[in-house]
Amino acid sequence: MEFEAIIGLEVHAELSTKTKIYCGCTTEFGGEQNTHCCPVCMGLPGALPVLNKEVVTYAMKAGLALNCEINKETYMARKNYFYPDCPKNYQITQDETPLCKNGYIEITTEEGTKKIGIQRIHIEEDAGKALHREDGTYVDFNRSGVPLIEIVSKPDMRTAQEAKMYLENLKAILQYTEVSDCKMEEGSLRCDANVSVRPKGSTEFGVKTEIKNMNSFKAVEKAIEYEIKRQIEAINRGEKIVQETRRWDEAKGETVVMRSKEEAHDYRYFPEPDMVYLVVDDEWINNVKSTLPELPDKKRARYISEYGLPEYDASILTSSKALAAFFEDTVKEGASPKDASNWIMGEVLRTLNDREMSIEDIKVQPKHLSKLIELINNGTITGTIAKKVFKDMFETGDDPEKIVNEKGMVQISDENAIRDIVNKVLDENPQSVEDFKNGKTKAMGFVVGQVMKASKGKANPQLVNKLVEEELQKR
Amino acid sequence: MLVTIRDVEYVAKLARLEFTEEQKQRFTEDLNGILNYVEMLNEVDTENVEISIGAYRVENALREDVVKDSFNRDSLLKNAPDSQDGFVKVPKVIE
């Protein structure tokens, strides 16, 4: 039997506000334990939470960027559970009235563009951090009360790849709008997946499992792939899928059942009596709308139409706000879009990947990349040398002109100088001359390579080609 | 009867409370009394009535996003049953 998977994702993103959602403590990451705290975020009795206006603005911004409707009248709810990272024994969140609903994200699949629905986005508080040590559990409440939005997708994804694409696009949009910095390593973006399978063609949903503890997009993809396979194999063996929460074990590459909590999930939501109605009017919504930047989809389309870039290049360049800004700044400094794109797609991203760095960490300035491209185009340096110069720029952040001058990397365009090198190479390689005379034109390529090597990559390649051919003919 | 002793046991468990059989019996009776009284509300037609979250209608008690000084850690930790190295310390819990 052929199966298809049904995947839904729940993403928590920390908002980039300065203060927490219900108190004025800072949201700054790090800090010594329990130093960004007050009675509100420590959940002490009698403390009164007051909603941060900016949280509403940020959440609406995310909602509008994700094509959602805004719920103009909402209220907060208590979600009751016991865990030491939440000392009130309830989380203040939204239940029946999420601030945003019915949006979508577009992803590009092999069959074309596909819309992945967003069921809802609501605002809530983050919990503290629990460290489990031998003699007890230690809790730090600095993160307690940091504002979150939870973005719940519709069960519209069918493969792990689609889930990964959804996440990548979602992350790009949250970063473009500056709603969240989306640093998975700092926990400011977290993702849980709901996965079920059913016979292909069936319209009923199978029993789903929830997967937690995936610390990267790659982990999400791998965990979903594993879970789909696990469920299909279980069904084929005649077993029933049990609704349960499973944890992704990165080291083992498998999902394992989490010890189910003693009681079934019964959060007994009810309206939060310490807070009042949240009402947003058209003016507020329109103000937020007017601050939306150019989003990745639009930017990609513009790169294709305005700059004539291939769709693939445009998608990569717009995949993060910082990368798009780096590209646009390089173009602003004078480089042609095509050259800028080629360099960024090539040396820049390759070097960043090799070093496991992101574009935010790069020392190279866009104006220097633009100058490097100019140095190639005006014949000052060869393409081979440019790659060496770039390596230096990457390490030091220096001006390419300075590097070229200090290291004597200027291109040799002096015919006589190159001719001397060519003849020296030919003298050393009589076999190549012989081969050339016998009609093996490949030999010429070898000689050209040797000449470039002898000139340490500085000889003008066009001249080398021309002179090697001339000198070979003479012999 | 709206509430059985099973319901009382379930809610007590959710709230991490322990009761004697005698107490459970009494709470079952008390809760039934309360719920029977509140049942009266079901006689009212609420078809077109919006959910109300409070006795008074209050909107938008909001705060500007301005950082305020946090509290002194030692004074906060005095409210915890136990603390160590600046952390709140509780009996070990494992997920």
XYZ file of C-alpha atoms in Angstrom:
570
model
C 0.000 0.000 0.000
C 1.209 3.496 -0.763
C 1.085 6.034 2.056
C 1.175 9.781 2.278
C 2.253 11.820 5.279
C 0.358 14.697 6.868
C 2.576 17.221 8.581
C 1.734 20.270 10.660
C 4.249 22.492 12.421
C 4.071 24.560 15.591
C 6.737 27.221 15.703
C 7.584 29.369 18.709
C 9.470 32.577 17.952
C 10.792 34.988 20.558
C 9.893 38.563 19.717
C 12.619 41.210 19.475
C 11.013 43.570 21.994
C 13.219 45.258 24.574
C 11.127 44.142 27.536
C 9.185 41.074 28.577
C 5.539 40.550 27.709
C 3.984 41.361 31.124
C 6.720 43.321 32.940
C 9.527 45.809 32.267
C 12.444 43.379 32.734
C 14.912 43.196 29.864
C 14.692 40.390 27.294
C 18.446 40.443 26.675
C 19.856 36.951 26.121
C 22.360 35.623 28.630
C 22.980 37.542 31.816
C 23.672 35.941 35.149
C 20.887 33.662 36.321
C 17.836 35.348 37.830
C 19.105 38.899 37.291
C 16.477 39.868 34.658
C 13.594 39.134 36.996
C 10.892 40.722 39.100
C 7.824 39.506 41.011
C 5.761 39.369 37.770
C 8.061 37.068 35.782
C 8.960 35.060 38.912
C 5.253 34.418 39.359
C 5.096 35.732 42.923
C 1.638 36.018 44.475
C -0.037 39.391 44.057
C 2.052 40.534 41.076
C 0.009 42.098 38.281
C 0.899 41.423 34.623
C 0.497 44.355 32.191
C 0.671 43.654 28.462
C 3.542 45.183 26.457
C 2.038 47.198 23.580
C 4.975 46.429 21.318
C 4.270 42.688 21.620
C 0.884 43.284 20.001
C 2.477 45.376 17.250
C 5.158 42.745 16.527
C 2.674 39.879 16.512
C 0.399 41.778 14.120
C 3.384 42.542 11.923
C 4.157 38.828 11.690
C 0.484 38.095 11.042
C 0.185 40.639 8.242
C 3.439 39.469 6.630
C 2.023 35.920 6.747
C -1.245 36.946 5.068
C -3.361 36.551 8.220
C -6.574 38.213 9.318
C -6.265 40.192 12.544
C -8.703 39.427 15.350
C -9.692 42.896 16.482
C -10.941 41.828 19.881
C -9.079 39.219 21.884
C -8.390 38.251 25.470
C -5.689 36.288 27.237
C -6.176 32.845 28.777
C -4.627 30.768 31.529
C -3.162 27.427 30.565
C -2.731 25.410 33.739
C 0.106 22.948 34.282
C 2.787 22.194 36.846
C 6.454 22.477 35.987
C 9.189 24.302 37.911
C 10.070 26.555 34.948
C 6.614 28.148 35.319
C 6.150 29.083 38.982
C 2.633 30.558 38.615
C 1.527 27.036 37.598
C -0.131 28.577 34.568
C 1.047 30.211 31.394
C -0.695 33.375 30.228
C -1.434 32.744 26.558
C -4.323 33.008 24.097
C -6.752 30.186 23.528
C -10.072 30.848 21.804
C -9.047 34.232 20.472
C -5.642 34.187 18.752
C -4.520 37.634 17.583
C -4.043 36.430 13.980
C -5.644 33.637 11.953
C -6.064 32.119 8.478
C -2.800 33.057 6.814
C -0.458 31.191 4.510
C 3.123 30.825 3.335
C 4.046 29.972 -0.223
C 6.707 27.375 -0.931
C 8.165 26.350 -4.284
C 7.928 22.623 -4.941
C 8.668 20.615 -8.074
C 4.988 20.823 -8.986
C 5.037 24.615 -8.644
C 3.987 27.035 -5.950
C 2.122 25.549 -2.992
C 0.299 27.423 -0.256
C 0.813 26.140 3.283
C -1.975 27.435 5.492
C -1.404 29.120 8.828
C -4.198 28.337 11.229
C -3.356 30.846 13.916
C -0.737 33.042 15.572
C -1.112 33.870 19.229
C 0.967 35.716 21.829
C 2.203 34.160 25.057
C 5.019 34.150 27.586
C 8.117 31.973 27.527
C 9.025 29.809 30.543
C 12.233 29.827 32.591
C 15.112 27.429 32.078
C 15.473 24.295 34.217
C 18.866 22.641 34.666
C 18.758 19.122 35.994
C 21.677 18.378 38.301
C 22.467 15.433 40.501
C 21.113 17.009 43.694
C 18.097 18.807 42.295
C 16.625 20.960 39.543
C 18.019 24.488 39.273
C 15.864 27.171 37.700
C 16.822 30.436 36.004
C 13.909 32.775 35.274
C 15.678 35.264 32.985
C 13.786 33.832 30.011
C 10.506 33.625 31.926
C 8.116 36.182 30.455
C 10.030 36.777 27.226
C 7.332 37.340 24.588
C 6.619 34.562 22.108
C 4.386 34.108 19.163
C 3.235 30.591 18.432
C 2.601 30.040 14.745
C 0.465 26.988 14.060
C 0.360 25.726 10.493
C -2.496 23.807 8.926
C -1.729 20.132 8.243
C -0.859 21.011 4.652
C 2.638 19.597 4.292
C 3.196 16.168 2.765
C 6.966 15.675 2.910
C 9.846 16.527 5.214
C 11.267 18.727 2.442
C 8.071 20.771 2.335
C 8.281 21.216 6.100
C 11.860 22.430 5.803
C 10.933 24.868 3.042
C 8.030 26.188 5.101
C 10.391 26.781 8.017
C 13.005 28.477 5.861
C 10.442 30.843 4.365
C 8.868 31.498 7.761
C 12.251 32.309 9.261
C 13.113 34.655 6.390
C 9.814 36.521 6.814
C 10.225 36.866 10.589
C 13.756 38.177 10.048
C 12.786 40.549 7.226
C 10.079 42.079 9.402
C 12.492 42.139 12.370
C 9.845 40.472 14.490
C 12.366 37.887 15.717
C 16.067 37.232 15.240
C 15.226 33.518 14.862
C 18.430 32.224 16.423
C 17.785 28.532 16.916
C 20.991 28.153 18.922
C 19.719 30.712 21.449
C 16.285 29.145 21.432
C 14.578 32.147 19.887
C 13.071 29.862 17.234
C 11.741 26.452 18.237
C 9.724 23.940 16.281
C 7.503 20.950 17.091
C 6.026 18.727 14.402
C 2.778 16.780 14.206
C 3.095 13.800 11.907
C 0.624 11.171 10.756
C 0.340 8.900 7.729
C -2.631 7.556 5.769
C -3.169 5.428 2.670
C -2.749 7.597 -0.394
C -6.093 8.845 -1.631
C -7.754 8.576 1.760
C -9.306 11.756 3.156
C -9.339 10.768 6.808
C -6.418 11.631 9.043
C -4.368 8.943 10.733
C -3.349 9.040 14.391
C -0.650 11.665 14.849
C 2.421 11.870 17.019
C 4.046 15.054 18.201
C 7.819 15.370 17.825
C 9.886 17.665 19.994
C 13.533 18.535 20.604
C 14.662 19.346 17.085
C 17.430 21.924 17.262
C 17.952 22.784 13.614
C 15.997 22.790 10.351
C 18.051 19.815 9.255
C 17.018 17.991 12.441
C 13.359 18.795 11.704
C 13.721 17.323 8.239
C 15.504 14.204 9.483
C 13.106 13.669 12.396
C 10.028 13.928 10.170
C 11.537 11.573 7.604
C 12.315 9.073 10.354
C 8.857 9.361 11.889
C 7.043 8.858 8.574
C 9.083 5.740 7.918
C 8.536 4.459 11.459
C 4.768 4.894 11.236
C 4.481 3.239 7.810
C 6.561 0.266 8.966
C 4.466 -0.076 12.126
C 1.226 -0.083 10.124
C 2.638 -2.609 7.669
C 3.431 -4.863 10.627
C -0.196 -4.569 11.676
C 0.493 -2.320 14.662
C -1.613 0.657 15.675
C -0.107 4.148 15.901
C -0.481 5.584 19.399
C -1.033 9.293 19.949
C 2.042 10.308 21.918
C 4.843 12.816 22.242
C 8.192 11.679 20.917
C 11.610 13.203 21.340
C 14.123 13.441 18.480
C 17.412 11.857 19.533
C 19.955 13.562 17.297
C 22.820 11.201 18.197
C 20.825 8.036 17.490
C 18.929 9.559 14.579
C 15.565 8.326 15.827
C 12.457 9.472 17.671
C 11.806 7.990 21.105
C 8.698 8.105 23.266
C 8.792 10.748 25.972
C 7.708 9.448 29.332
C 4.080 10.515 29.188
C 3.108 12.871 31.962
C 1.054 11.350 34.716
C -2.235 12.806 33.583
C -3.626 13.453 30.164
C -3.141 16.977 28.850
C -5.886 18.873 30.563
C -4.866 22.492 30.650
C -8.256 23.817 31.831
C -7.968 27.050 29.873
C -10.020 29.951 31.137
C -9.959 33.734 30.552
C -7.104 35.399 32.473
C -8.787 37.445 35.215
C -5.714 39.649 35.768
C -5.915 41.074 32.252
C -8.437 42.969 30.143
C -9.696 42.882 26.572
C -7.201 43.658 23.860
C -8.822 45.744 21.155
C -6.945 46.791 18.017
C -8.459 49.310 15.615
C -7.914 49.877 11.886
C -5.547 52.744 12.577
C -3.212 50.519 14.583
C -3.405 47.739 11.980
C -2.728 50.175 9.121
C 0.208 51.693 10.974
C 1.732 48.249 11.310
C 1.006 47.501 7.642
C 2.851 50.644 6.590
C 6.007 49.476 8.354
C 6.180 46.154 6.487
C 9.373 45.955 4.415
C 9.697 44.374 0.977
C 9.178 40.674 1.737
C 11.252 37.816 0.278
C 8.715 36.836 -2.432
C 8.503 40.367 -3.819
C 12.233 40.858 -3.563
C 12.906 37.630 -5.435
C 10.549 38.652 -8.212
C 12.259 42.038 -8.433
C 15.746 40.503 -8.612
C 14.565 38.420 -11.561
C 12.790 41.215 -13.440
C 14.989 44.182 -12.542
C 18.412 42.565 -12.311
C 17.878 39.696 -14.735
C 19.101 37.091 -12.222
C 18.180 33.415 -12.616
C 15.375 32.293 -10.294
C 17.690 30.019 -8.304
C 20.174 32.817 -7.608
C 17.360 35.205 -6.687
C 15.936 32.642 -4.221
C 19.276 32.119 -2.508
C 20.082 35.834 -2.305
C 16.684 36.657 -0.781
C 16.712 33.697 1.634
C 17.892 35.956 4.428
C 17.485 39.646 4.982
C 21.175 40.108 5.770
C 22.274 38.336 2.589
C 19.881 40.377 0.437
C 21.171 43.558 2.065
C 24.776 42.515 1.414
C 23.940 41.901 -2.248
C 22.024 45.166 -2.668
C 24.777 47.171 -0.979
C 27.390 45.616 -3.267
C 25.302 46.633 -6.276
C 24.803 50.118 -4.832
C 28.591 50.481 -4.637
C 28.823 50.027 -8.384
C 29.139 46.290 -9.090
C 26.827 44.917 -11.759
C 24.050 42.716 -10.275
C 25.316 39.763 -12.285
C 28.918 40.087 -11.018
C 27.779 40.745 -7.445
C 25.468 37.722 -7.559
C 28.177 35.464 -9.016
C 30.657 36.436 -6.337
C 28.189 36.123 -3.471
C 26.773 32.813 -4.741
C 30.340 31.609 -5.294
C 33.250 32.656 -3.107
C 31.280 34.444 -0.393
C 28.784 31.678 0.431
C 31.295 28.903 -0.163
C 33.783 30.431 2.280
C 31.045 31.120 4.837
C 29.847 27.518 4.558
C 33.368 26.143 4.909
C 33.832 28.122 8.100
C 30.293 27.428 9.330
C 29.679 31.155 9.547
C 26.711 33.217 8.495
C 26.641 36.418 6.463
C 26.085 38.445 9.645
C 29.610 37.513 10.774
C 31.450 38.438 7.579
C 34.298 40.978 7.767
C 34.183 41.760 4.039
C 32.342 45.003 3.371
C 30.018 45.295 0.352
C 31.989 48.312 -0.931
C 35.170 46.226 -0.858
C 33.559 43.349 -2.747
C 32.369 45.872 -5.307
C 35.920 47.258 -5.597
C 37.339 43.743 -6.003
C 34.974 43.157 -8.917
C 36.065 46.463 -10.424
C 39.738 45.469 -10.120
C 39.012 42.365 -12.178
C 36.921 44.190 -14.742
C 39.491 46.935 -15.342
C 42.266 44.388 -15.763
C 44.242 45.230 -12.625
C 44.081 41.642 -11.365
C 43.175 38.272 -12.857
C 40.235 36.166 -11.745
C 42.634 33.665 -10.169
C 44.346 36.392 -8.171
C 40.970 37.844 -7.194
C 40.152 34.626 -5.373
C 43.389 34.945 -3.404
C 42.648 38.596 -2.639
C 39.179 37.579 -1.469
C 40.670 35.042 0.944
C 42.732 37.858 2.461
C 39.717 40.169 2.605
C 37.759 37.446 4.346
C 40.407 37.096 7.043
C 41.237 40.767 7.564
C 38.339 42.829 6.214
C 40.943 44.907 4.335
C 40.461 47.005 1.203
C 41.293 44.808 -1.854
C 43.317 47.624 -3.443
C 45.547 47.697 -0.371
C 46.020 43.916 -0.472
C 46.814 43.938 -4.215
C 49.399 46.732 -3.843
C 51.045 45.391 -0.711
C 51.367 41.865 -2.037
C 52.309 42.837 -5.610
C 49.374 40.990 -7.127
C 48.810 43.346 -10.025
C 48.184 41.561 -13.309
C 51.103 41.241 -15.719
C 50.027 42.578 -19.101
C 53.527 43.209 -20.430
C 53.804 41.092 -23.608
C 57.567 40.712 -23.445
C 57.522 39.618 -19.830
C 54.878 36.994 -20.550
C 56.622 35.866 -23.732
C 59.778 35.208 -21.708
C 57.828 32.991 -19.301
C 56.154 31.174 -22.202
C 59.465 30.351 -23.832
C 60.946 29.233 -20.556
C 58.026 26.851 -20.036
C 58.283 25.554 -23.610
C 62.017 24.929 -23.176
C 61.295 22.900 -20.062
C 58.532 20.881 -21.714
C 59.740 19.608 -25.087
C 57.225 16.765 -24.959
C 54.343 19.273 -24.990
C 55.827 21.014 -28.046
C 56.116 17.644 -29.742
C 52.525 16.733 -28.867
C 51.261 20.047 -30.182
C 53.044 19.525 -33.473
C 51.453 16.085 -33.727
C 48.057 17.740 -33.538
C 47.339 17.254 -29.841
C 45.875 20.683 -29.130
C 45.322 19.609 -25.523
C 49.021 20.202 -24.993
C 48.394 23.915 -25.350
C 46.122 23.903 -22.322
C 48.868 22.293 -20.275
C 51.371 24.934 -21.314
C 48.932 27.755 -20.518
C 48.432 26.249 -17.062
C 52.191 26.052 -16.482
C 52.657 29.675 -17.561
C 49.899 30.851 -15.204
C 51.518 28.860 -12.433
C 54.951 30.292 -13.175
C 53.502 33.819 -13.058
C 51.805 32.973 -9.744
C 48.447 33.585 -11.396
C 49.275 37.162 -12.253
C 49.661 36.890 -16.038
C 46.792 38.195 -18.114
C 45.064 34.954 -19.220
C 44.019 36.253 -22.663
C 47.583 37.322 -23.429
C 48.960 34.017 -22.190
C 46.641 32.122 -24.525
C 47.602 34.265 -27.452
C 51.369 34.129 -26.813
C 51.490 30.390 -26.099
C 49.827 29.733 -29.433
C 52.176 32.140 -31.250
C 55.303 30.634 -29.702
C 54.169 27.051 -30.294
C 53.568 27.812 -33.966
C 57.085 29.198 -34.237
C 58.744 26.024 -32.957
C -25.761 14.451 40.191
C -23.373 16.608 38.178
C -20.162 15.696 39.952
C -19.069 12.237 41.053
C -16.317 11.309 43.459
C -14.245 10.375 40.392
C -14.407 13.994 39.182
C -13.262 15.243 42.553
C -10.351 12.819 42.517
C -9.402 13.868 38.978
C -9.470 17.593 39.720
C -7.598 17.035 42.993
C -4.914 15.165 41.097
C -4.590 17.936 38.505
C -4.231 20.444 41.351
C -1.739 18.228 43.206
C -4.032 17.971 46.238
C -4.585 14.971 48.460
C -7.807 14.356 50.358
C -9.171 11.746 52.738
C -12.192 9.682 51.631
C -14.304 11.743 54.001
C -13.132 15.016 52.428
C -13.732 13.706 48.910
C -17.286 12.813 49.902
C -17.855 16.274 51.342
C -16.388 18.062 48.314
C -18.563 15.994 45.992
C -21.647 17.139 47.902
C -20.466 20.752 48.114
C -19.576 20.950 44.426
C -22.930 19.459 43.440
C -24.651 22.020 45.584
C -22.744 24.854 43.953
C -23.168 23.550 40.426
C -26.863 22.902 40.903
C -27.273 26.481 42.009
C -25.291 27.796 39.031
C -27.334 25.537 36.725
C -29.992 28.250 36.953
C -27.963 30.204 34.403
C -28.731 27.573 31.792
C -32.312 28.804 31.774
C -31.141 32.079 30.240
C -30.963 32.285 26.459
C -27.354 33.261 25.616
C -27.599 32.579 21.897
C -26.423 36.036 20.818
C -24.455 37.033 23.875
C -20.694 37.483 23.530
C -18.345 35.834 26.003
C -17.566 38.196 28.870
C -14.246 37.910 30.653
C -15.032 40.201 33.577
C -17.753 42.035 35.446
C -16.615 45.359 33.999
C -15.672 46.045 30.427
C -12.072 47.295 30.407
C -9.919 47.513 27.289
C -6.245 47.879 26.504
C -4.389 48.263 29.772
C -1.053 48.423 27.964
C 2.527 49.248 28.794
C 5.204 50.936 26.632
C 8.234 48.798 25.742
C 10.631 50.536 28.125
C 13.141 48.597 30.212
C 12.836 48.973 33.970
C 15.309 47.861 36.580
C 14.868 44.258 37.574
C 14.727 43.281 41.230
C 17.686 42.450 43.406
C 18.306 38.735 43.041
C 18.801 38.001 46.707
C 15.513 39.627 47.605
C 13.706 37.590 44.927
C 15.332 34.328 45.956
C 14.151 34.847 49.537
C 10.689 33.969 48.200
C 11.851 30.564 47.008
C 11.848 27.575 49.351
C 15.471 26.890 48.431
C 18.164 28.434 46.269
C 21.787 27.854 45.338
C 24.350 29.708 43.178
C 21.701 32.279 42.242
C 19.281 29.599 41.028
C 15.949 28.615 42.493
C 16.425 25.037 43.623
C 13.627 22.474 43.618
C 13.453 18.692 44.003
C 14.779 16.986 40.901
C 12.318 16.720 38.022
C 13.089 14.799 34.862
C 11.029 15.076 31.708
